[in-house]
XYZ file of C-alpha atoms in Angstrom:
607
model
C 0.364 -19.390 -18.354
C 3.894 -20.708 -18.299
C 7.190 -19.517 -17.106
C 7.537 -21.084 -13.653
C 11.079 -21.827 -13.181
C 12.385 -25.639 -11.880
C 12.835 -24.066 -8.396
C 9.056 -23.772 -8.038
C 7.726 -26.141 -10.453
C 7.576 -28.913 -7.930
C 5.057 -28.887 -5.116
C 6.566 -27.340 -1.817
C 5.541 -25.802 1.068
C 6.774 -23.504 3.813
C 8.324 -25.042 6.983
C 8.449 -22.250 9.710
C 11.614 -23.939 11.182
C 13.748 -24.347 7.953
C 12.472 -22.846 4.833
C 11.100 -24.357 1.645
C 10.990 -28.174 1.658
C 9.179 -30.767 -0.396
C 5.820 -31.353 0.504
C 6.198 -35.204 0.060
C 9.039 -35.447 2.118
C 7.634 -33.583 4.947
C 4.373 -35.712 4.882
C 6.571 -38.894 4.892
C 8.423 -37.674 7.756
C 5.413 -36.671 9.691
C 2.930 -39.193 8.754
C -0.699 -38.407 7.572
C -2.352 -35.283 9.010
C -4.813 -36.513 11.933
C -8.521 -36.482 10.983
C -10.430 -35.094 13.753
C -13.404 -36.999 12.632
C -11.772 -40.326 12.615
C -10.119 -39.393 15.602
C -13.375 -38.964 17.395
C -14.885 -42.314 16.276
C -11.804 -44.301 17.198
C -12.161 -42.874 20.538
C -15.628 -43.972 20.724
C -17.222 -40.684 20.301
C -19.263 -39.294 17.749
C -17.621 -36.298 15.847
C -18.694 -33.014 17.077
C -19.955 -30.598 14.394
C -16.628 -28.732 13.980
C -14.949 -31.942 13.097
C -17.494 -33.228 10.546
C -17.454 -29.623 9.151
C -13.474 -29.760 9.100
C -13.640 -32.943 7.376
C -16.113 -31.916 4.717
C -13.653 -28.691 3.934
C -10.857 -30.939 4.053
C -12.599 -32.958 1.483
C -13.166 -30.039 -0.803
C -9.455 -29.008 -0.714
C -8.311 -32.516 -1.601
C -10.732 -32.134 -4.574
C -9.406 -28.913 -5.644
C -5.738 -30.304 -5.404
C -6.462 -33.058 -7.740
C -5.722 -31.006 -10.744
C -5.506 -27.549 -11.993
C -8.611 -28.083 -14.083
C -10.416 -29.203 -10.662
C -9.332 -26.325 -8.817
C -10.361 -23.882 -11.402
C -13.716 -25.330 -11.714
C -14.276 -25.301 -7.992
C -13.064 -21.890 -7.768
C -15.409 -20.882 -10.541
C -18.268 -22.438 -8.838
C -17.592 -20.776 -5.603
C -17.120 -17.431 -7.166
C -20.703 -17.602 -8.871
C -22.261 -18.705 -5.443
C -20.150 -15.673 -3.861
C -21.089 -13.094 -6.442
C -24.540 -13.677 -8.160
C -27.034 -13.374 -5.511
C -28.369 -9.855 -5.399
C -26.237 -9.017 -8.587
C -29.599 -7.885 -10.389
C -31.756 -6.640 -7.482
C -29.173 -4.401 -6.048
C -30.084 -0.922 -6.842
C -27.482 1.655 -8.683
C -25.365 2.509 -5.760
C -24.895 6.209 -5.668
C -22.781 8.000 -6.457
C -19.850 6.423 -8.291
C -21.504 3.323 -9.647
C -24.329 5.093 -11.769
C -21.813 7.746 -12.847
C -19.931 4.875 -14.568
C -22.985 3.275 -16.025
C -24.411 6.484 -17.132
C -21.254 7.727 -18.993
C -21.119 4.284 -20.664
C -24.631 4.816 -21.755
C -24.055 7.945 -23.133
C -21.112 6.536 -25.238
C -23.559 4.183 -26.763
C -26.383 6.828 -27.456
C -23.699 9.124 -29.073
C -21.275 6.514 -30.498
C -18.238 8.615 -29.180
C -15.944 6.147 -27.835
C -13.281 8.750 -26.915
C -14.943 11.336 -24.745
C -16.395 10.238 -21.274
C -19.391 12.475 -20.175
C -22.013 12.602 -17.451
C -24.911 14.321 -19.165
C -23.048 17.546 -20.374
C -20.189 17.427 -18.014
C -16.816 16.009 -18.966
C -16.001 13.086 -16.783
C -12.141 13.387 -16.888
C -11.330 11.109 -13.893
C -10.407 7.612 -14.911
C -9.161 6.050 -18.539
C -11.587 4.687 -20.683
C -11.208 0.906 -20.047
C -14.259 0.360 -17.852
C -16.654 2.466 -19.948
C -15.383 0.614 -23.346
C -16.130 -2.789 -21.449
C -19.600 -1.748 -19.957
C -20.580 -0.124 -23.452
C -19.640 -3.533 -25.281
C -21.683 -5.674 -23.026
C -24.892 -3.389 -23.073
C -24.508 -3.037 -26.824
C -24.239 -6.704 -27.402
C -27.500 -7.305 -25.062
C -29.390 -4.638 -27.171
C -28.365 -6.667 -30.273
C -29.643 -9.894 -28.600
C -33.033 -8.075 -27.988
C -32.613 -7.855 -24.195
C -35.556 -5.488 -23.161
C -34.521 -2.180 -21.565
C -30.840 -3.095 -21.698
C -29.534 0.490 -21.485
C -31.265 1.031 -17.877
C -30.657 -2.205 -16.650
C -27.654 -1.881 -14.126
C -26.756 -5.623 -14.231
C -25.639 -5.500 -17.628
C -23.304 -2.807 -16.558
C -21.945 -4.945 -13.605
C -20.977 -7.996 -15.939
C -17.551 -6.667 -16.503
C -17.034 -6.264 -12.764
C -18.267 -9.907 -12.411
C -15.847 -11.116 -14.901
C -13.189 -9.245 -13.176
C -13.891 -10.615 -9.707
C -13.856 -14.096 -11.205
C -10.624 -13.149 -12.852
C -9.279 -12.035 -9.554
C -10.083 -15.497 -7.892
C -8.477 -17.511 -10.872
C -5.503 -15.406 -11.030
C -5.101 -15.193 -7.559
C -4.666 -19.267 -7.782
C -2.168 -18.815 -10.516
C -0.194 -16.255 -8.483
C -0.451 -18.630 -5.233
C 1.152 -21.366 -7.318
C 4.243 -19.550 -7.345
C 4.432 -19.706 -3.494
C 2.410 -22.853 -2.612
C 1.370 -26.385 -3.832
C -1.858 -26.733 -5.595
C -3.787 -27.810 -2.411
C -2.855 -24.461 -0.437
C -2.806 -22.240 -3.437
C -6.471 -23.297 -3.993
C -7.233 -22.438 -0.439
C -5.532 -18.940 -0.682
C -7.746 -18.325 -3.917
C -10.876 -19.334 -2.137
C -9.939 -17.232 0.790
C -9.691 -14.242 -1.851
C -13.134 -15.284 -3.241
C -14.873 -15.159 0.093
C -13.860 -11.913 1.078
C -16.468 -9.457 1.902
C -14.810 -6.700 -0.245
C -14.341 -8.651 -3.339
C -17.833 -9.734 -3.070
C -19.212 -6.104 -3.015
C -16.777 -4.972 -5.925
C -18.099 -8.083 -8.004
C -21.689 -6.284 -8.010
C -20.647 -2.661 -8.764
C -20.104 -1.343 -12.065
C -17.105 0.428 -11.437
C -13.263 0.026 -12.014
C -11.996 -1.789 -8.992
C -12.779 -5.696 -9.639
C -11.029 -5.084 -13.374
C -8.003 -3.116 -11.865
C -7.575 -5.832 -9.153
C -7.681 -8.479 -11.858
C -4.957 -6.857 -13.960
C -2.770 -6.165 -10.637
C -2.962 -9.742 -9.447
C -1.921 -10.968 -13.161
C 1.114 -8.517 -13.090
C 2.084 -9.447 -9.513
C 1.766 -13.232 -10.319
C 4.136 -12.671 -13.251
C 6.463 -10.301 -11.423
C 6.720 -13.125 -8.717
C 7.791 -15.670 -11.232
C 10.487 -13.458 -12.413
C 11.706 -12.991 -8.965
C 11.500 -16.409 -7.527
C 13.014 -18.042 -10.586
C 15.932 -15.740 -10.924
C 18.436 -18.604 -11.648
C 16.248 -20.401 -14.170
C 14.734 -19.715 -17.694
C 11.622 -17.561 -17.645
C 9.066 -18.309 -20.531
C 7.998 -15.652 -22.819
C 4.456 -16.028 -21.767
C 5.139 -14.797 -18.318
C 6.372 -11.626 -19.507
C 3.440 -11.365 -22.030
C 1.144 -11.640 -19.037
C 3.100 -9.087 -17.130
C 2.963 -6.480 -19.968
C -0.613 -6.903 -20.969
C -1.758 -6.608 -17.432
C 0.242 -3.451 -17.003
C -1.412 -2.095 -20.372
C -4.945 -3.236 -19.488
C -4.401 -1.661 -15.955
C -3.323 1.647 -17.315
C -6.498 1.685 -19.405
C -8.801 1.058 -16.466
C -7.389 3.030 -13.768
C -4.250 4.675 -14.868
C -0.954 4.437 -12.968
C -2.298 2.013 -10.195
C -0.888 -1.416 -11.455
C 2.571 0.294 -12.448
C 2.606 1.638 -8.899
C 2.050 -1.768 -7.310
C 4.507 -3.626 -9.628
C 7.015 -0.606 -9.449
C 7.213 -0.258 -5.712
C 7.655 -4.115 -5.235
C 10.238 -4.288 -7.929
C 12.081 -1.360 -6.278
C 12.059 -2.902 -2.812
C 13.168 -6.409 -4.165
C 15.918 -4.965 -6.182
C 17.350 -2.999 -3.186
C 17.152 -6.487 -1.258
C 19.118 -8.107 -4.074
C 21.423 -5.308 -4.690
C 20.675 -5.387 -8.247
C 17.573 -4.817 -10.611
C 19.177 -7.161 -13.230
C 16.462 -9.775 -12.561
C 13.754 -7.475 -14.108
C 15.461 -7.953 -17.587
C 13.799 -11.421 -17.300
C 10.379 -9.697 -18.297
C 11.904 -8.137 -21.290
C 11.433 -4.406 -20.567
C 12.046 -3.067 -24.123
C 9.732 -5.022 -26.155
C 6.912 -5.033 -22.902
C 7.091 -1.220 -22.724
C 6.723 -0.859 -26.676
C 3.577 -3.298 -26.300
C 2.166 -1.178 -23.667
C 2.635 1.886 -25.464
C 0.858 0.480 -28.672
C -2.148 -0.588 -26.436
C -2.602 2.685 -24.444
C -1.222 5.550 -26.343
C -4.244 5.656 -29.026
C -6.914 6.421 -26.645
C -4.704 9.013 -24.746
C -3.716 10.793 -27.574
C -7.136 11.129 -28.737
C -8.613 12.220 -25.730
C -5.629 14.598 -25.451
C -6.600 16.170 -28.848
C -10.373 16.090 -28.062
C -10.187 17.914 -24.450
C -7.396 19.856 -25.657
C -5.313 18.590 -22.700
C -8.247 19.045 -20.145
C -8.327 15.260 -19.357
C -4.929 14.992 -18.042
C -5.456 18.221 -15.984
C -8.512 16.861 -14.379
C -7.453 13.224 -14.007
C -3.856 13.824 -12.711
C -4.102 17.460 -11.630
C -7.424 17.279 -9.728
C -8.652 13.527 -9.257
C -5.188 11.937 -8.484
C -3.001 14.635 -6.808
C -6.167 15.974 -5.147
C -6.421 12.759 -3.329
C -2.883 12.875 -2.331
C -3.183 16.516 -1.101
C -6.512 16.928 0.491
C -9.406 14.334 1.092
C -11.646 14.515 -1.467
C -15.650 14.036 -0.996
C -15.538 13.974 2.735
C -13.592 10.496 2.467
C -10.761 11.776 4.930
C -9.300 9.339 7.430
C -6.351 9.276 9.852
C -3.485 6.987 8.899
C -3.922 3.431 10.267
C -7.653 3.219 8.986
C -7.114 0.477 6.556
C -5.451 -1.753 9.456
C -8.802 -1.512 11.236
C -11.215 -1.718 8.281
C -9.144 -4.787 6.819
C -10.638 -6.969 9.470
C -14.390 -6.527 8.199
C -13.694 -5.922 4.385
C -11.094 -9.067 3.969
C -13.041 -11.045 6.337
C -12.805 -13.947 6.771
C -9.044 -14.207 6.051
C -7.822 -10.929 7.638
C -7.681 -12.495 11.272
C -5.125 -15.117 9.948
C -3.319 -12.597 8.048
C -2.766 -10.422 11.211
C -1.555 -13.547 13.080
C 0.930 -14.197 10.275
C 2.756 -10.956 10.719
C 5.280 -12.353 13.078
C 5.841 -15.341 10.470
C 6.464 -12.677 7.697
C 8.966 -10.709 10.020
C 10.933 -13.631 10.979
C 10.992 -14.973 7.482
C 11.666 -11.347 5.696
C 14.966 -12.436 4.067
C 13.385 -15.542 2.448
C 12.618 -14.738 -1.269
C 8.902 -16.141 -1.256
C 8.038 -14.095 1.908
C 10.122 -11.002 0.744
C 8.063 -10.862 -2.357
C 4.821 -10.891 -0.519
C 5.897 -8.112 2.045
C 7.097 -6.055 -1.156
C 3.613 -6.766 -2.874
C 1.828 -5.274 0.238
C 3.850 -2.944 2.610
C 5.061 -0.199 0.094
C 1.674 0.346 -1.329
C -0.002 -0.011 1.938
C 2.011 2.770 3.310
C 1.169 4.808 0.282
C -2.561 4.506 1.023
C -2.309 5.020 4.483
C -0.612 8.273 3.830
C -3.033 9.658 1.342
C -5.606 11.713 3.362
C -8.491 10.208 0.998
C -9.319 6.644 2.030
C -11.812 4.171 0.683
C -11.743 0.720 1.693
C -11.389 -0.764 -1.948
C -8.043 0.804 -2.467
C -6.285 -1.892 -0.737
C -8.136 -4.597 -2.572
C -5.210 -5.508 -4.989
C -2.979 -6.035 -2.060
C -5.312 -8.814 -0.394
C -4.456 -11.746 -2.691
C -0.967 -11.398 -1.300
C -2.230 -11.369 2.300
C -4.129 -14.499 1.743
C -1.228 -16.307 0.395
C 0.782 -15.180 3.247
C -1.865 -16.203 5.719
C -2.020 -19.788 4.090
C 1.879 -19.953 3.986
C 2.210 -19.340 7.802
C -0.601 -21.703 8.525
C 1.536 -24.446 6.443
C 4.693 -23.390 8.123
C 2.907 -23.882 11.576
C 3.461 -20.260 12.638
C -0.262 -19.742 13.116
C -1.897 -22.003 15.611
C -3.762 -21.968 19.096
C -1.137 -21.607 21.371
C 0.370 -18.134 20.014
C -0.353 -15.622 22.462
C -3.631 -13.901 21.689
C -4.309 -16.240 18.741
C -7.684 -17.573 19.680
C -8.722 -13.861 20.747
C -7.681 -12.795 17.265
C -9.449 -15.775 15.463
C -12.942 -14.680 17.324
C -12.908 -12.136 14.454
C -14.269 -14.980 12.457
C -17.654 -15.057 14.226
C -17.701 -11.565 15.263
C -18.322 -10.054 11.776
C -21.251 -11.971 10.866
C -22.769 -11.508 14.311
C -22.201 -7.819 13.810
C -24.010 -7.976 10.373
C -27.155 -9.734 11.977
C -27.394 -7.065 14.730
C -26.725 -4.027 12.332
C -28.973 -5.060 9.544
C -31.667 -6.184 12.021
C -31.740 -2.557 13.393
C -31.509 -0.917 9.926
C -34.281 -3.083 8.681
C -36.548 -2.223 11.820
C -35.785 1.448 11.779
C -35.956 1.975 7.972
C -38.825 -0.130 6.934
C -40.467 -1.095 10.182
C -39.659 -4.838 9.392
C -36.978 -7.361 9.980
C -35.526 -9.093 7.208
C -36.390 -12.509 8.865
C -35.206 -14.649 6.011
C -31.786 -12.820 5.271
C -30.970 -12.736 9.036
C -31.704 -16.483 9.373
C -29.022 -17.182 6.698
C -26.761 -14.908 8.290
C -27.147 -17.005 11.345
C -26.087 -19.788 9.468
C -23.133 -17.935 8.593
C -22.245 -17.001 11.868
C -22.617 -20.920 13.133
C -20.272 -21.922 10.317
C -17.888 -19.398 11.672
C -17.974 -20.339 15.103
C -17.367 -23.963 14.021
C -14.263 -22.307 12.303
C -13.140 -20.865 15.298
C -13.551 -23.905 17.153
C -11.295 -25.858 14.721
C -8.770 -23.274 15.267
C -9.165 -23.702 19.133
C -8.750 -27.529 18.655
C -5.390 -27.190 16.614
C -6.599 -27.481 13.030
C -6.075 -24.209 11.609
C -5.860 -25.092 7.772
C -9.297 -26.770 8.246
C -10.445 -23.674 10.275
C -9.498 -21.625 6.948
C -11.367 -23.914 4.636
C -14.500 -23.816 7.048
C -14.154 -20.069 7.003
C -14.491 -19.845 3.269
C -17.730 -21.700 3.508
C -19.008 -19.232 6.194
C -17.977 -16.539 3.825
C -19.826 -18.028 1.057
C -22.996 -18.155 3.188
C -22.757 -14.700 4.566
C -22.290 -12.782 1.044
C -25.334 -14.265 -0.646
C -27.246 -13.656 2.794
C -26.570 -9.979 2.827
C -26.919 -9.309 -1.082
C -29.131 -11.982 -2.082
C -31.863 -11.748 0.800
C -31.551 -8.966 3.116
C -30.643 -6.184 0.653
C -33.934 -6.928 -1.670
C -36.080 -6.619 1.360
C -34.588 -2.957 2.095
C -37.097 -1.200 -0.082
C -36.330 2.117 1.792
C -32.869 2.268 0.225
C -34.199 2.126 -3.431
C -35.239 5.615 -3.648
C -34.443 6.235 -7.294
C -35.803 2.861 -8.919
C -39.219 3.550 -7.106
C -39.163 7.317 -8.438
C -38.134 6.020 -11.728
C -41.129 3.449 -11.776
C -43.636 6.477 -11.316
C -43.120 7.274 -15.095
C -45.166 3.952 -15.859
C -48.012 5.260 -14.094
C -48.565 8.128 -16.547
C -50.580 7.506 -19.813
C -47.955 9.268 -21.803
C -44.088 9.323 -21.991
C -43.054 12.342 -19.891
C -40.305 14.819 -19.840
C -38.542 14.625 -16.453
C -37.086 16.847 -14.060
C -36.019 16.920 -10.553
C -35.781 19.387 -7.864
C -33.347 18.798 -5.029
C -33.073 15.237 -5.218
C -30.123 15.060 -7.560
C -28.663 11.497 -7.328
C -26.903 10.225 -10.444
C -28.948 6.960 -9.993
C -31.876 8.777 -11.182
C -30.106 9.986 -14.071
C -29.071 6.548 -15.183
C -32.879 5.157 -14.518
C -34.845 8.161 -16.112
C -32.524 9.422 -18.940
C -29.724 11.410 -19.780
C -32.181 14.292 -20.477
C -33.218 14.368 -16.854
C -33.360 18.260 -16.136
C -31.651 19.075 -12.897
C -33.482 22.360 -11.662
C -31.941 24.703 -9.015
C -35.152 26.752 -7.878
C -38.845 26.370 -7.244
C -39.679 29.018 -10.002
C -37.604 26.970 -12.735
C -39.811 23.975 -11.475
C -43.050 25.689 -12.000
C -41.833 26.897 -15.266
C -40.885 23.329 -16.093
C -44.415 22.018 -15.581
C -46.108 25.062 -17.626
C -43.996 23.922 -20.413
C -46.746 22.018 -22.130
C -46.791 18.387 -23.130
C -46.348 15.601 -20.948
C -44.307 16.383 -17.784
C -43.099 14.698 -14.762
C -41.579 16.699 -11.845
C -39.794 15.328 -8.660
C -39.721 17.620 -5.661
C -37.624 16.969 -2.781
C -39.327 17.823 0.649
C -37.142 20.564 1.497
C -38.259 22.449 -1.553
C -41.881 21.508 -1.035
C -42.822 24.882 0.456
C -41.281 27.110 -2.039
C -42.510 24.674 -4.896
C -46.129 25.027 -3.835
C -45.671 28.898 -3.726
C -44.131 29.178 -7.246
C -47.034 26.717 -8.704
C -49.448 28.989 -7.260
C -48.014 32.023 -8.615
C -48.001 30.515 -12.086
C -51.831 29.273 -11.656
C -50.564 25.693 -11.801
C -52.353 22.947 -10.058
C -50.300 19.796 -11.073
C -51.605 16.409 -10.232
C -49.756 14.312 -7.524
C -48.376 11.362 -9.379
C -46.983 9.438 -6.164
C -44.582 10.015 -3.312
C -41.412 8.149 -2.484
C -39.827 8.115 0.960
C -36.624 6.373 1.963
C -33.135 6.669 3.089
C -30.545 8.094 1.017
C -27.420 6.047 1.474
C -25.044 8.741 -0.055
C -26.192 11.338 2.108
C -26.774 9.295 5.033
C -30.112 10.769 6.020
C -34.007 10.167 5.275
C -35.481 11.656 2.119
C -38.808 12.206 0.998
C -39.695 13.149 -2.847
C -43.196 13.997 -4.142
C -43.746 13.635 -7.799
C -46.096 15.787 -9.881
C -47.533 15.338 -13.333
C -48.829 17.227 -16.121
C -50.436 15.353 -19.053
C -52.057 16.669 -22.251
């Protein structure tokens, strides 16, 4: 990817006192950065754990700064460490993930790559991009002979994994427009270690891919803004418009919203929008139209316009007008939850706010503010709130945090700084307590191995706080990345598999294998999309106990799931029909989506 103007090609860093200066000049003037480990040795003392951890993290930063190839290889390795543990063992997470996966599975079953359906219901909420990606991966896996590929949720998650890795690498590319290589590497590592991106990498949904396209678009837009006096290569414009087109196919208007709001704010600041011509808008818009129009025309014809009525009128505008699916929250919610979802970088981003305000007229800082603030205000104003909505804005927060640290604006002597930095160890401490209580209450056992790994993450986070308190904020950020790289695998790779009570649908689906025949399956009461995905598109969703009794009386091999709240009515209906179905098993657990315990009994009739 090219197109960085001469003004931003050379290594540079932000000086809080005086703008963008050459990093080499600054180091020559100030001398080499003090090494806490070597200082301790020179003083005749053994270095503390914090100093050792800081020196180790500093070495990793130096390795990443050697070349772009080294930075990308290290970021890729970090991403795999952060994202792969628990990737396959995590059950389909109701309700959105199995809805996406099931619709993609039905594309494979029917061969219809235009319409999007969940069982017999039209799923006219999001464009087709994610479904095509998931269907392509699963179809390729089937051709390669992967057993039970269509019900293996990990395969449907591979596009999200690729998207999350792309977010990390594109965050590095975007950060290079603002920071030298070492600091751009640190900013991308902070994005990689964040809790929210780690979660989205493991879910077969749109948000990881959406964020990748958004970061690509904003990275290109930044280069157009920051190099207004220099020539912008055609590659940057191509990246921008491809990102816009792919973003539209993945999640409709979101990428144009992020880029459009930022461009509007910056054009007002510059009192001109002429700088946008550097992105070649006419051929760019033509490219977008060529890429996205065919499917939109096809779905309009297939659905007789119903797709746009549902996607725009109900799904998008419904979220603006009312809080959908009980996801209402007051304005300001994202300002609170970001400290957990964008941990461990969020504390430093919060401490960078005074820096951003003071330097708001600088082109680089102005762009980051324009990337974050307008879209953030829109999300806060919309009644429907979900934590991942602000994920595409988080790379800008990471860049701003690193920029403020490099400029000396984030340090221990700022009022309240040490207290805010305590959020680094506070989050893993909360996870240890919360997951320990959850394991005991739900499964009667504490996931000891996972909690021990989280204790390691807590210890590393404490070292990061200690480094900050000792006056080494850059090293504190780097050590915080290590804490994040331990915490994510601990939660998803060790704690999550031990919480069997959360895996209700996989345990119910496994009961089919206990029968001597291949059953027709129905369910009464328990209606989670994960059960449809795991048992089959033809899963019959029954409404009443008499319907359930009639289903079992239909002959052949049959399996029925009955939730406890329907148990009495079903027993009465079965007795009235003269049925005595065999009990095939029982599953009790906790329904994450409903937020309450659930019990389901399986009944079987075999020939």
